[in-house]
GROMACS .gro file of C-alpha atoms in nm:
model
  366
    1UNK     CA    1  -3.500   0.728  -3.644
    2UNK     CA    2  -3.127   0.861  -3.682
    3UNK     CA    3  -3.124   0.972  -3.296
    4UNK     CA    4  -3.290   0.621  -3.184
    5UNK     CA    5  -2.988   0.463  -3.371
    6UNK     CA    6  -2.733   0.675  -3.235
    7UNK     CA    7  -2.881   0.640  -2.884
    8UNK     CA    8  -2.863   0.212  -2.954
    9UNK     CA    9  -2.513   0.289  -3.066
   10UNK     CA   10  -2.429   0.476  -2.771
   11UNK     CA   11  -2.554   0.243  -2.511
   12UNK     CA   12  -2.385  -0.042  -2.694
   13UNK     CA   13  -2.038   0.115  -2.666
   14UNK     CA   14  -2.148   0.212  -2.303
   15UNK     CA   15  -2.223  -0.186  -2.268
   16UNK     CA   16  -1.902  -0.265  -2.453
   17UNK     CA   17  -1.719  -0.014  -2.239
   18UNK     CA   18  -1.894  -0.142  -1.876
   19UNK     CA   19  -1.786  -0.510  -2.008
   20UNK     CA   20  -1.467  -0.447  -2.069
   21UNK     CA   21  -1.384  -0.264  -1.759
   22UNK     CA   22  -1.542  -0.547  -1.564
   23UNK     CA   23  -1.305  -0.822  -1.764
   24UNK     CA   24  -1.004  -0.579  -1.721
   25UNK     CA   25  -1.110  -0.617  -1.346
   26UNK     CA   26  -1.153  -0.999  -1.351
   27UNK     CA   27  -0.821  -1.023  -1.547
   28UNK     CA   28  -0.657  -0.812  -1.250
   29UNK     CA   29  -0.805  -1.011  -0.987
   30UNK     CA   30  -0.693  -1.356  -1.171
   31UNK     CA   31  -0.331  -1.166  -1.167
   32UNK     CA   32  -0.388  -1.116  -0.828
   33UNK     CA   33  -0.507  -1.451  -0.722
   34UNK     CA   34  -0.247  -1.606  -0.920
   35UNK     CA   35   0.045  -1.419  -0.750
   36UNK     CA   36  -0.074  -1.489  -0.419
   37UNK     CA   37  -0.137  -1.855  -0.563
   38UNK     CA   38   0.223  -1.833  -0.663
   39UNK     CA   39   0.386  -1.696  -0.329
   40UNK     CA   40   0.206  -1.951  -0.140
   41UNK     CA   41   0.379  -2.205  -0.379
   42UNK     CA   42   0.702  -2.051  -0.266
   43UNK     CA   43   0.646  -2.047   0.079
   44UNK     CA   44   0.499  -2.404   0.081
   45UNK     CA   45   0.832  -2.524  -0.090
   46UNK     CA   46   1.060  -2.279   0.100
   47UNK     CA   47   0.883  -2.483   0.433
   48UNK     CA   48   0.920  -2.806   0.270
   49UNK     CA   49   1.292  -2.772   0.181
   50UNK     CA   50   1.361  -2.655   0.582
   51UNK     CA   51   1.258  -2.946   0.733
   52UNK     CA   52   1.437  -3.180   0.482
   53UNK     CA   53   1.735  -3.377   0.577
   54UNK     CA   54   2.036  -3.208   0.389
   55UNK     CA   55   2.282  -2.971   0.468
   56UNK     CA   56   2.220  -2.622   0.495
   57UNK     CA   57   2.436  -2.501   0.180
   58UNK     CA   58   2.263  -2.731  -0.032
   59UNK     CA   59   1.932  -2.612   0.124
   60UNK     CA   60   1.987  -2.244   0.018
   61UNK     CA   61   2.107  -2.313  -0.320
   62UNK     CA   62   1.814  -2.502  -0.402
   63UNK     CA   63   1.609  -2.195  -0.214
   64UNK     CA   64   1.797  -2.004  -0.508
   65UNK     CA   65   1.689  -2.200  -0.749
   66UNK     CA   66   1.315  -2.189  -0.656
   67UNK     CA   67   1.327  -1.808  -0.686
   68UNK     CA   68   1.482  -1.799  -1.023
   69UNK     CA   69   1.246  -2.080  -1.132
   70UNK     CA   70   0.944  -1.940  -0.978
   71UNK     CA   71   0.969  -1.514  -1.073
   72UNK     CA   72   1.168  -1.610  -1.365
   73UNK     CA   73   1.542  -1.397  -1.241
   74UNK     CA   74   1.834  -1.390  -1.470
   75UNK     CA   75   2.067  -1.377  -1.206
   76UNK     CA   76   2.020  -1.424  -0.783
   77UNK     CA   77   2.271  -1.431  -0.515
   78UNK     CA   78   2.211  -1.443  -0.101
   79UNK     CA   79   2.540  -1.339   0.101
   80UNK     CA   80   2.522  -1.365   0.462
   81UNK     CA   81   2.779  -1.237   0.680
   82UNK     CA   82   2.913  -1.542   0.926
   83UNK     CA   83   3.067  -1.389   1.206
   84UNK     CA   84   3.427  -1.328   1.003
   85UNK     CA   85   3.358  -1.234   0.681
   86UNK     CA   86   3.105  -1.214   0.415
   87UNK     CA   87   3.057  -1.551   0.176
   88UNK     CA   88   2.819  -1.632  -0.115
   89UNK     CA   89   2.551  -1.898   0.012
   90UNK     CA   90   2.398  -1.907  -0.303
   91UNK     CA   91   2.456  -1.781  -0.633
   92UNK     CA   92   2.371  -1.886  -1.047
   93UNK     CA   93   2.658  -1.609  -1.146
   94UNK     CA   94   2.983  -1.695  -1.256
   95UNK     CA   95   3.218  -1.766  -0.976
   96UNK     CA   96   3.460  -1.500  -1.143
   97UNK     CA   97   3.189  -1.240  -1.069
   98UNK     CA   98   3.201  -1.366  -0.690
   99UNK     CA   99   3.461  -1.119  -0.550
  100UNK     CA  100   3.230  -0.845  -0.679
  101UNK     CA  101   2.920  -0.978  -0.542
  102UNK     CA  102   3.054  -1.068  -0.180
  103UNK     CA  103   3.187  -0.684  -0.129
  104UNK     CA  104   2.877  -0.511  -0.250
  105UNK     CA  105   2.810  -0.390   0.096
  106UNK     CA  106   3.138  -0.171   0.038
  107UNK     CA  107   2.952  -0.015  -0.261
  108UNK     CA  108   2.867   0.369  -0.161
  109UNK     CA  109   2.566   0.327  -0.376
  110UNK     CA  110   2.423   0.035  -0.091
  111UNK     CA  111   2.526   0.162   0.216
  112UNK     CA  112   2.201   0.372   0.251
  113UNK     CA  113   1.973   0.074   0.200
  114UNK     CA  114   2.193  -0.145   0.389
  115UNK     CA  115   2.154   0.118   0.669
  116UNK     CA  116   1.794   0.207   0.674
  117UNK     CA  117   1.677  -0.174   0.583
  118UNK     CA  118   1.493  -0.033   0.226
  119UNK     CA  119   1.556  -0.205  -0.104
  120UNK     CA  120   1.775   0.013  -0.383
  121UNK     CA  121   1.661  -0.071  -0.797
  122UNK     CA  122   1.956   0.036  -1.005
  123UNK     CA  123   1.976   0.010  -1.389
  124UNK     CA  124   2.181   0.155  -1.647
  125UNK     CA  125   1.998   0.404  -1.912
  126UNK     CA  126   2.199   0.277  -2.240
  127UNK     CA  127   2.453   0.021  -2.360
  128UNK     CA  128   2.746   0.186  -2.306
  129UNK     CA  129   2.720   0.253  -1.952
  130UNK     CA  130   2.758  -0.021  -1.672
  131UNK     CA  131   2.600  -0.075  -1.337
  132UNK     CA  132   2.818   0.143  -1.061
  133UNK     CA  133   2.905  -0.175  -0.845
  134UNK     CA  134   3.042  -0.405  -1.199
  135UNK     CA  135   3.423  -0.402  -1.228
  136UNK     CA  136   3.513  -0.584  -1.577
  137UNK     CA  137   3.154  -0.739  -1.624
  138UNK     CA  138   3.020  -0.502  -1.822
  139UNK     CA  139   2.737  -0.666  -2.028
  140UNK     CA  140   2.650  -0.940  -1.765
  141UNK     CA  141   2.373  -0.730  -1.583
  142UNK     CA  142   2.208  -0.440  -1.687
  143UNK     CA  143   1.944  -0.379  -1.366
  144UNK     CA  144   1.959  -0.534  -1.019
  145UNK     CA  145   1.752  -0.488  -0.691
  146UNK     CA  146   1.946  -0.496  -0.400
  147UNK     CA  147   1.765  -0.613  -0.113
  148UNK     CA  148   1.936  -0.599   0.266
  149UNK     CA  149   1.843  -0.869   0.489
  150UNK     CA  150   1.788  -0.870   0.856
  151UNK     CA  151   1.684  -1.134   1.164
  152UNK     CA  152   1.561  -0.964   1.458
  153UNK     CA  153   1.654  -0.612   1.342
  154UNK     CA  154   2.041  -0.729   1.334
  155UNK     CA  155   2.172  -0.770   0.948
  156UNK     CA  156   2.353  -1.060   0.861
  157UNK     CA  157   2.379  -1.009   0.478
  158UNK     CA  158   2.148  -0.903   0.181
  159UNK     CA  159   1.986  -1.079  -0.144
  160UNK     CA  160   2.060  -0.930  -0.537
  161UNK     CA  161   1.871  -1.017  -0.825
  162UNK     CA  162   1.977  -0.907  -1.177
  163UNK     CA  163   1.877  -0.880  -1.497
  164UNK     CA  164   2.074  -0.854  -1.872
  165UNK     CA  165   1.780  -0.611  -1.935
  166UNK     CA  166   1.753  -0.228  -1.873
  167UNK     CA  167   1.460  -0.117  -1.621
  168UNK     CA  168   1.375  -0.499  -1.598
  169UNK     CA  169   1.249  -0.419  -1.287
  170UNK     CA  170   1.048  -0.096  -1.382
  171UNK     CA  171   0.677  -0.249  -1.318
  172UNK     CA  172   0.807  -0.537  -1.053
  173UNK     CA  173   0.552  -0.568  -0.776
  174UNK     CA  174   0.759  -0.510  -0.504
  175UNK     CA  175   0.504  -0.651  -0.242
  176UNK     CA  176   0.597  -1.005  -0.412
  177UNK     CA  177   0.963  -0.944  -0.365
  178UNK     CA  178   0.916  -0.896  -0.027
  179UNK     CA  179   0.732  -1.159   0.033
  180UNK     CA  180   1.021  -1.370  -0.143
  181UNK     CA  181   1.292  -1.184   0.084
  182UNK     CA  182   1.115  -1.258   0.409
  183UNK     CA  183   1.089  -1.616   0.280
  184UNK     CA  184   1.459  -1.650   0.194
  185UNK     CA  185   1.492  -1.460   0.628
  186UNK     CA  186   1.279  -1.707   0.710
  187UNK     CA  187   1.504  -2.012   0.563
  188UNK     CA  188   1.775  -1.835   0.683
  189UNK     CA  189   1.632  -1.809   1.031
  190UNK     CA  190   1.529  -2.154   1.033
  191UNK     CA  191   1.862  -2.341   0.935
  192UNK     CA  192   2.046  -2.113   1.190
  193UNK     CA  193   2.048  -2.362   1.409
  194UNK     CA  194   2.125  -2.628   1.172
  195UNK     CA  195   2.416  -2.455   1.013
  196UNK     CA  196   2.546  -2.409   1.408
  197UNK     CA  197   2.532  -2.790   1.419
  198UNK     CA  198   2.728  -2.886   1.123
  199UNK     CA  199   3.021  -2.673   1.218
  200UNK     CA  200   3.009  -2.719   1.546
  201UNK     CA  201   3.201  -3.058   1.519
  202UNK     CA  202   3.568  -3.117   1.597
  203UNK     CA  203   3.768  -3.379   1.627
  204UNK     CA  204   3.879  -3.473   1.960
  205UNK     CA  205   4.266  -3.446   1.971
  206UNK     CA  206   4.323  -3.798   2.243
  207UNK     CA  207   4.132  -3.997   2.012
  208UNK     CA  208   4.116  -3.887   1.688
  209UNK     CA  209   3.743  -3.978   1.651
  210UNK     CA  210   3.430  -3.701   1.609
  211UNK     CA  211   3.268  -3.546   1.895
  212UNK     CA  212   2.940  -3.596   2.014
  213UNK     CA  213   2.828  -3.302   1.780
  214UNK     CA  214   2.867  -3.497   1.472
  215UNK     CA  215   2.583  -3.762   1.586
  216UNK     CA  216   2.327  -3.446   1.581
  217UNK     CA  217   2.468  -3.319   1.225
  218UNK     CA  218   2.631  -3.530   0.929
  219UNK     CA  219   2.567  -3.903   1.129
  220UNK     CA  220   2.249  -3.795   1.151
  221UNK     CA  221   2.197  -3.784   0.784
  222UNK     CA  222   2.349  -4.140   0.748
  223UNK     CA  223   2.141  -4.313   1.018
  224UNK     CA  224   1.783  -4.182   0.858
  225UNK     CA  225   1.866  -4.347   0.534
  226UNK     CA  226   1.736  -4.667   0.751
  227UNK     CA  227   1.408  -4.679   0.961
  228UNK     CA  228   1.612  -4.788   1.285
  229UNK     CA  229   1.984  -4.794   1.378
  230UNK     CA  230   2.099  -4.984   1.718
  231UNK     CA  231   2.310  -4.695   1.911
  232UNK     CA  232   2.542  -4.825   2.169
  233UNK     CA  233   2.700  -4.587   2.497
  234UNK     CA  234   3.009  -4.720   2.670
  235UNK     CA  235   3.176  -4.579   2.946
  236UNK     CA  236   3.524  -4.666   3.084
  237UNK     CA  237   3.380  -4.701   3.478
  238UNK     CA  238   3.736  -4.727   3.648
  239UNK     CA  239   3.872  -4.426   3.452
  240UNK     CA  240   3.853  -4.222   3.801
  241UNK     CA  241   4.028  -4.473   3.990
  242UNK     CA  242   4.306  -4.554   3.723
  243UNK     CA  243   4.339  -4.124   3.732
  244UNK     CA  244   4.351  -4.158   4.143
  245UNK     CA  245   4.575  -4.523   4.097
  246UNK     CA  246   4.850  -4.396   3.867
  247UNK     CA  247   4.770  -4.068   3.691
  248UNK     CA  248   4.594  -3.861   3.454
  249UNK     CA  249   4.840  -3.950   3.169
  250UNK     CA  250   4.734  -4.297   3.250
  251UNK     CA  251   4.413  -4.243   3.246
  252UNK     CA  252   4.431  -4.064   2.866
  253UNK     CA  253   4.642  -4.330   2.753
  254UNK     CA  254   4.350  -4.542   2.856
  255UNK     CA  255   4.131  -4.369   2.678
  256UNK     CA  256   4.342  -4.315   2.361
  257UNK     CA  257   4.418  -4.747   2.325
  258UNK     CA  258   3.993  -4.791   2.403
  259UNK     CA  259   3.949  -4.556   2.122
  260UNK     CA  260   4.214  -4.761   1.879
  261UNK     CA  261   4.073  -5.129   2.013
  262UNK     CA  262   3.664  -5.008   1.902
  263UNK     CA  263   3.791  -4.799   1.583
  264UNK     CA  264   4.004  -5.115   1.447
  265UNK     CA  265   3.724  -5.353   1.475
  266UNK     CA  266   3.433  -5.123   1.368
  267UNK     CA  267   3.271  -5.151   1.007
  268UNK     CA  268   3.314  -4.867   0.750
  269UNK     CA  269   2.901  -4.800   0.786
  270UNK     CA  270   2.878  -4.750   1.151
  271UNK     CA  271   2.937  -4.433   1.354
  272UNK     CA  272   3.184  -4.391   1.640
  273UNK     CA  273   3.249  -4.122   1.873
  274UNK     CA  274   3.399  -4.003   2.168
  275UNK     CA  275   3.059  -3.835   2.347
  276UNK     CA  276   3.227  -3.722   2.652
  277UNK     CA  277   3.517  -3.771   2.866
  278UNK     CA  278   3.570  -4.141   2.943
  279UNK     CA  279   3.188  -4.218   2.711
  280UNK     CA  280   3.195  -4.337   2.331
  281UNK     CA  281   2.889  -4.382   2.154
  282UNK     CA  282   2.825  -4.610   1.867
  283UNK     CA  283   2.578  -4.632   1.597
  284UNK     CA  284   2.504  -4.939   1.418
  285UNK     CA  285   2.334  -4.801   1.086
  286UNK     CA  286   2.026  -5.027   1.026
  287UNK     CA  287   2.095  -5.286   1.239
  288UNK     CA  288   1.880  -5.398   1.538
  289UNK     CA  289   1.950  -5.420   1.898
  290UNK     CA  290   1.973  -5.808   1.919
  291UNK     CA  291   2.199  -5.833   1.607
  292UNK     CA  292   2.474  -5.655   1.784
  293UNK     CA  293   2.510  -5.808   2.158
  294UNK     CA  294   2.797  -6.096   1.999
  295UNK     CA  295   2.981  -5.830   1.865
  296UNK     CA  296   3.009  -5.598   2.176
  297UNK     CA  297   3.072  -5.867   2.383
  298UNK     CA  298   3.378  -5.946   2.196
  299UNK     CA  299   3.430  -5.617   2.198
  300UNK     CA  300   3.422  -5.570   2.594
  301UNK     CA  301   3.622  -5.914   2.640
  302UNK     CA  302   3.931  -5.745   2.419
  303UNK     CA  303   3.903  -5.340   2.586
  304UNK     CA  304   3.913  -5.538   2.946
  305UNK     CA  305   4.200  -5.748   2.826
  306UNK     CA  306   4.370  -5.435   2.809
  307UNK     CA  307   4.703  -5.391   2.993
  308UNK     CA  308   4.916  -5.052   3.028
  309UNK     CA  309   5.182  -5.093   3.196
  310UNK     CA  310   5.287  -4.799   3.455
  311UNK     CA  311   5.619  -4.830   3.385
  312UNK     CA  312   5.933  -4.994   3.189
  313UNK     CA  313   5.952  -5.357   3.305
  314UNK     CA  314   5.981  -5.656   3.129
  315UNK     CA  315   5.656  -5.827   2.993
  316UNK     CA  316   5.807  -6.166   3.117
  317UNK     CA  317   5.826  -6.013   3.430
  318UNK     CA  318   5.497  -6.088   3.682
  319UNK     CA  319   5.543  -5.783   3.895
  320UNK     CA  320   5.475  -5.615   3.554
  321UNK     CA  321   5.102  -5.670   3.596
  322UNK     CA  322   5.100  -5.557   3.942
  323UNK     CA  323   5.203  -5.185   3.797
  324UNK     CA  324   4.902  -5.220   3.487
  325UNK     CA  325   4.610  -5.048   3.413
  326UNK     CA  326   4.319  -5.212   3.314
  327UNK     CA  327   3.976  -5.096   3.179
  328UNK     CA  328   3.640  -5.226   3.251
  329UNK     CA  329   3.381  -5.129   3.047
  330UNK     CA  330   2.968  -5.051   3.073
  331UNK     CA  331   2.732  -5.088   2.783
  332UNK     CA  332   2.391  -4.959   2.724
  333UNK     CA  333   2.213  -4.994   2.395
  334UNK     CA  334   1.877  -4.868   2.276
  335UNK     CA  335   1.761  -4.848   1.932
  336UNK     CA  336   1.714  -4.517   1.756
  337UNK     CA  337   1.383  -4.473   1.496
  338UNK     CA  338   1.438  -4.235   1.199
  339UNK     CA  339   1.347  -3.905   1.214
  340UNK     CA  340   1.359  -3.873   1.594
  341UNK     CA  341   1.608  -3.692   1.840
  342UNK     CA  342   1.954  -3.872   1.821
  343UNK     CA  343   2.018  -3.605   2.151
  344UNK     CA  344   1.693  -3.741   2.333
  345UNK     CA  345   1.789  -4.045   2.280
  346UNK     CA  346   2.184  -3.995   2.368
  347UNK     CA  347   2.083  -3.820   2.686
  348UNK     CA  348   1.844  -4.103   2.781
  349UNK     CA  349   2.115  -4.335   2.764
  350UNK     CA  350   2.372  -4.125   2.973
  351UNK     CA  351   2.133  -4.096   3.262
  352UNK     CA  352   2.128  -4.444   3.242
  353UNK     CA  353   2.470  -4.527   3.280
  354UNK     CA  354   2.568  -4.246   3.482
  355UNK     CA  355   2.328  -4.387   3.726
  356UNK     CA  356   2.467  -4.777   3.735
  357UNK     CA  357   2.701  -4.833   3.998
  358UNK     CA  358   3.031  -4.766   3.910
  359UNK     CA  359   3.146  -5.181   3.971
  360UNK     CA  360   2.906  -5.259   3.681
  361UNK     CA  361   3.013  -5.416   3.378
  362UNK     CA  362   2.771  -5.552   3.137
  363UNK     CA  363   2.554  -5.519   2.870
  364UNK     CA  364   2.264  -5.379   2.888
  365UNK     CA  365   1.934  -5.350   2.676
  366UNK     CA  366   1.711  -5.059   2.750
   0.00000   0.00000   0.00000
């Protein structure tokens, strides 16, 4: 009777033991399920936050602040090298801590993993010690991963997270992490471009006014707060014979009082620029095509009214006019829908009036 309890005892714990193994595993696959759950949550918002309309530093702090959110980091900062020097393009540390944070690929202790491309976990083993990179911060982080970050097998920069814990990192999955570095590479990768764009801009030194560059960048951003914008390309058609006529100082001073005359009588909410040599493009921010034909024939009537006079002579004088320079002026205006390409559309409209004969001088509607 004694062994047939034992025996009922036995296979019970077996049971017991067989059960709990097989919730251990279920509890481990849950883990699992919810981590890959939980990087495609990343991704999916890392994706989303790419093809938003904002600029590219606001982009990767908010990419910052989706990994500290989502794997719960004390501290995370991505430094990317831009050509010159390295900067901070996002960071939740102190701005005092920033010198230390944008030299750490001087730091002897990550040159091997900037080198070889392999992450390096440092962390202090009591309270009186202090990270090898930390100058006077002692106390602020007490573990960090250090991860170098590379497009294409070139590096441009790397990614720290930190912790005011020792070994905070000890039993990280690392296969997470990466997936969270490749995502921030991927960001990265994908605002390249974007980033090229916003700093690409000048301003053009006859005129004052943007160059074409800033349509594709910030004006963009302005002109999808509306579901259309009318966008307007002028050329100066005469420039070549006023630069054959007189001169090429004639020709820029042409340029330069066209650029005054459309500036002056523009409203603070549109967009003007000078697109290319004697073309200027402007956008009328949620307005429609028909709504601006009154106003740029106005406009026309005053840039052809125009006189420059080649030289000092009295305006009372009629042989005055003889020596003037005079512009004449083609329009072309299209209508732009939000969230489609300003530079199609831009390039559309230069074909266009690069292809009118040179004696025209309307307005036209395309």
């Amino acid at each position: 009777m004694i062994i047939l309890i034992i025996l009922l005892l036995v296979a019970v714990i077996v049971t017991l033991i067989v059960y709990n193994i097989h919730i251990q595993q279920k509890i481990q696959s849950f883990k699992n399920l919810n981590a890959r759950v939980n990087n495609l949550s990343v991704l999916q918002d890392f994706m989303k936050l790419a093809g938003e309309e904002d600029s590219v530093e606001n982009k990767l702090k908010r990419m910052n602040d989706i990994v500290i959110d989502k794997y719960d980091i004390k501290y995370s900062t991505i430094v990317v090298f831009n050509g010159a020097e390295y900067v901070i393009k996002a960071s939740n540390v102190e701005a005092k801590h920033h010198d230390t944070l944008v030299n750490l690929h001087n730091e002897e202790i990550f040159q091997d993993s900037v080198a070889t491309a392999t992450p390096k976990y440092v962390t202090i083993e009591n309270e009186n010690e202090k990270l090898p990179y930390q100058k006077a911060e002692m106390g602020r982080a007490k573990s960090a991963m250090f991860f170098p970050l590379y497009i294409d097998n070139i590096y441009i920069g790397y990614w720290i997270m930190e912790s005011g814990q020792m070994h905070a990192f000890d039993s990280t999955d690392t296969t997470i992490i990466e997936v969270v570095k490749d995502n921030i590479i991927s960001v990265l990768k994908t605002v390249a471009y974007q980033d090229t764009i916003e700093n690409i801009d000048r301003i053009d030194t006859f005129t004052e006014l943007h160059s074409a560059e800033y349509l594709y960048g910030k004006a963009k951003k302005i002109m999808d707060k509306y579901a259309t914008s009318a966008v307007c390309m002028f050329r100066i058609t005469n420039i070549e014979k006023i630069n054959e006529q007189f001169n090429r100082q004639m020709g820029n001073d042409i340029i330069k009082e066209v650029g005054k005359i459309v500036r002056a009588a523009m409203s603070k909410e549109y967009i003007f620029v000078r697109y290319m040599g004697p073309r200027f493009v402007i956008v009328f921010s949620g307005v429609e095509e028909v709504a601006v034909e009154q106003f740029l024939k106005d406009l026309k009537e005053e840039i052809e009214s125009l006189a420059i006079l080649a030289e000092e002579t009295s305006e009372d004088d009629e042989e005055s006019y003889e020596n003037a320079a005079s512009p004449l002026i083609n329009f072309v205006v299209s209508t732009y829908y939000k969230g489609t390409g300003i530079e199609q559309l831009t390039k559309r409209l230069e074909e266009y009036i690069e292809s009118a004969p040179k004696t025209e001088s309307k307005i036209n509607f395309i």
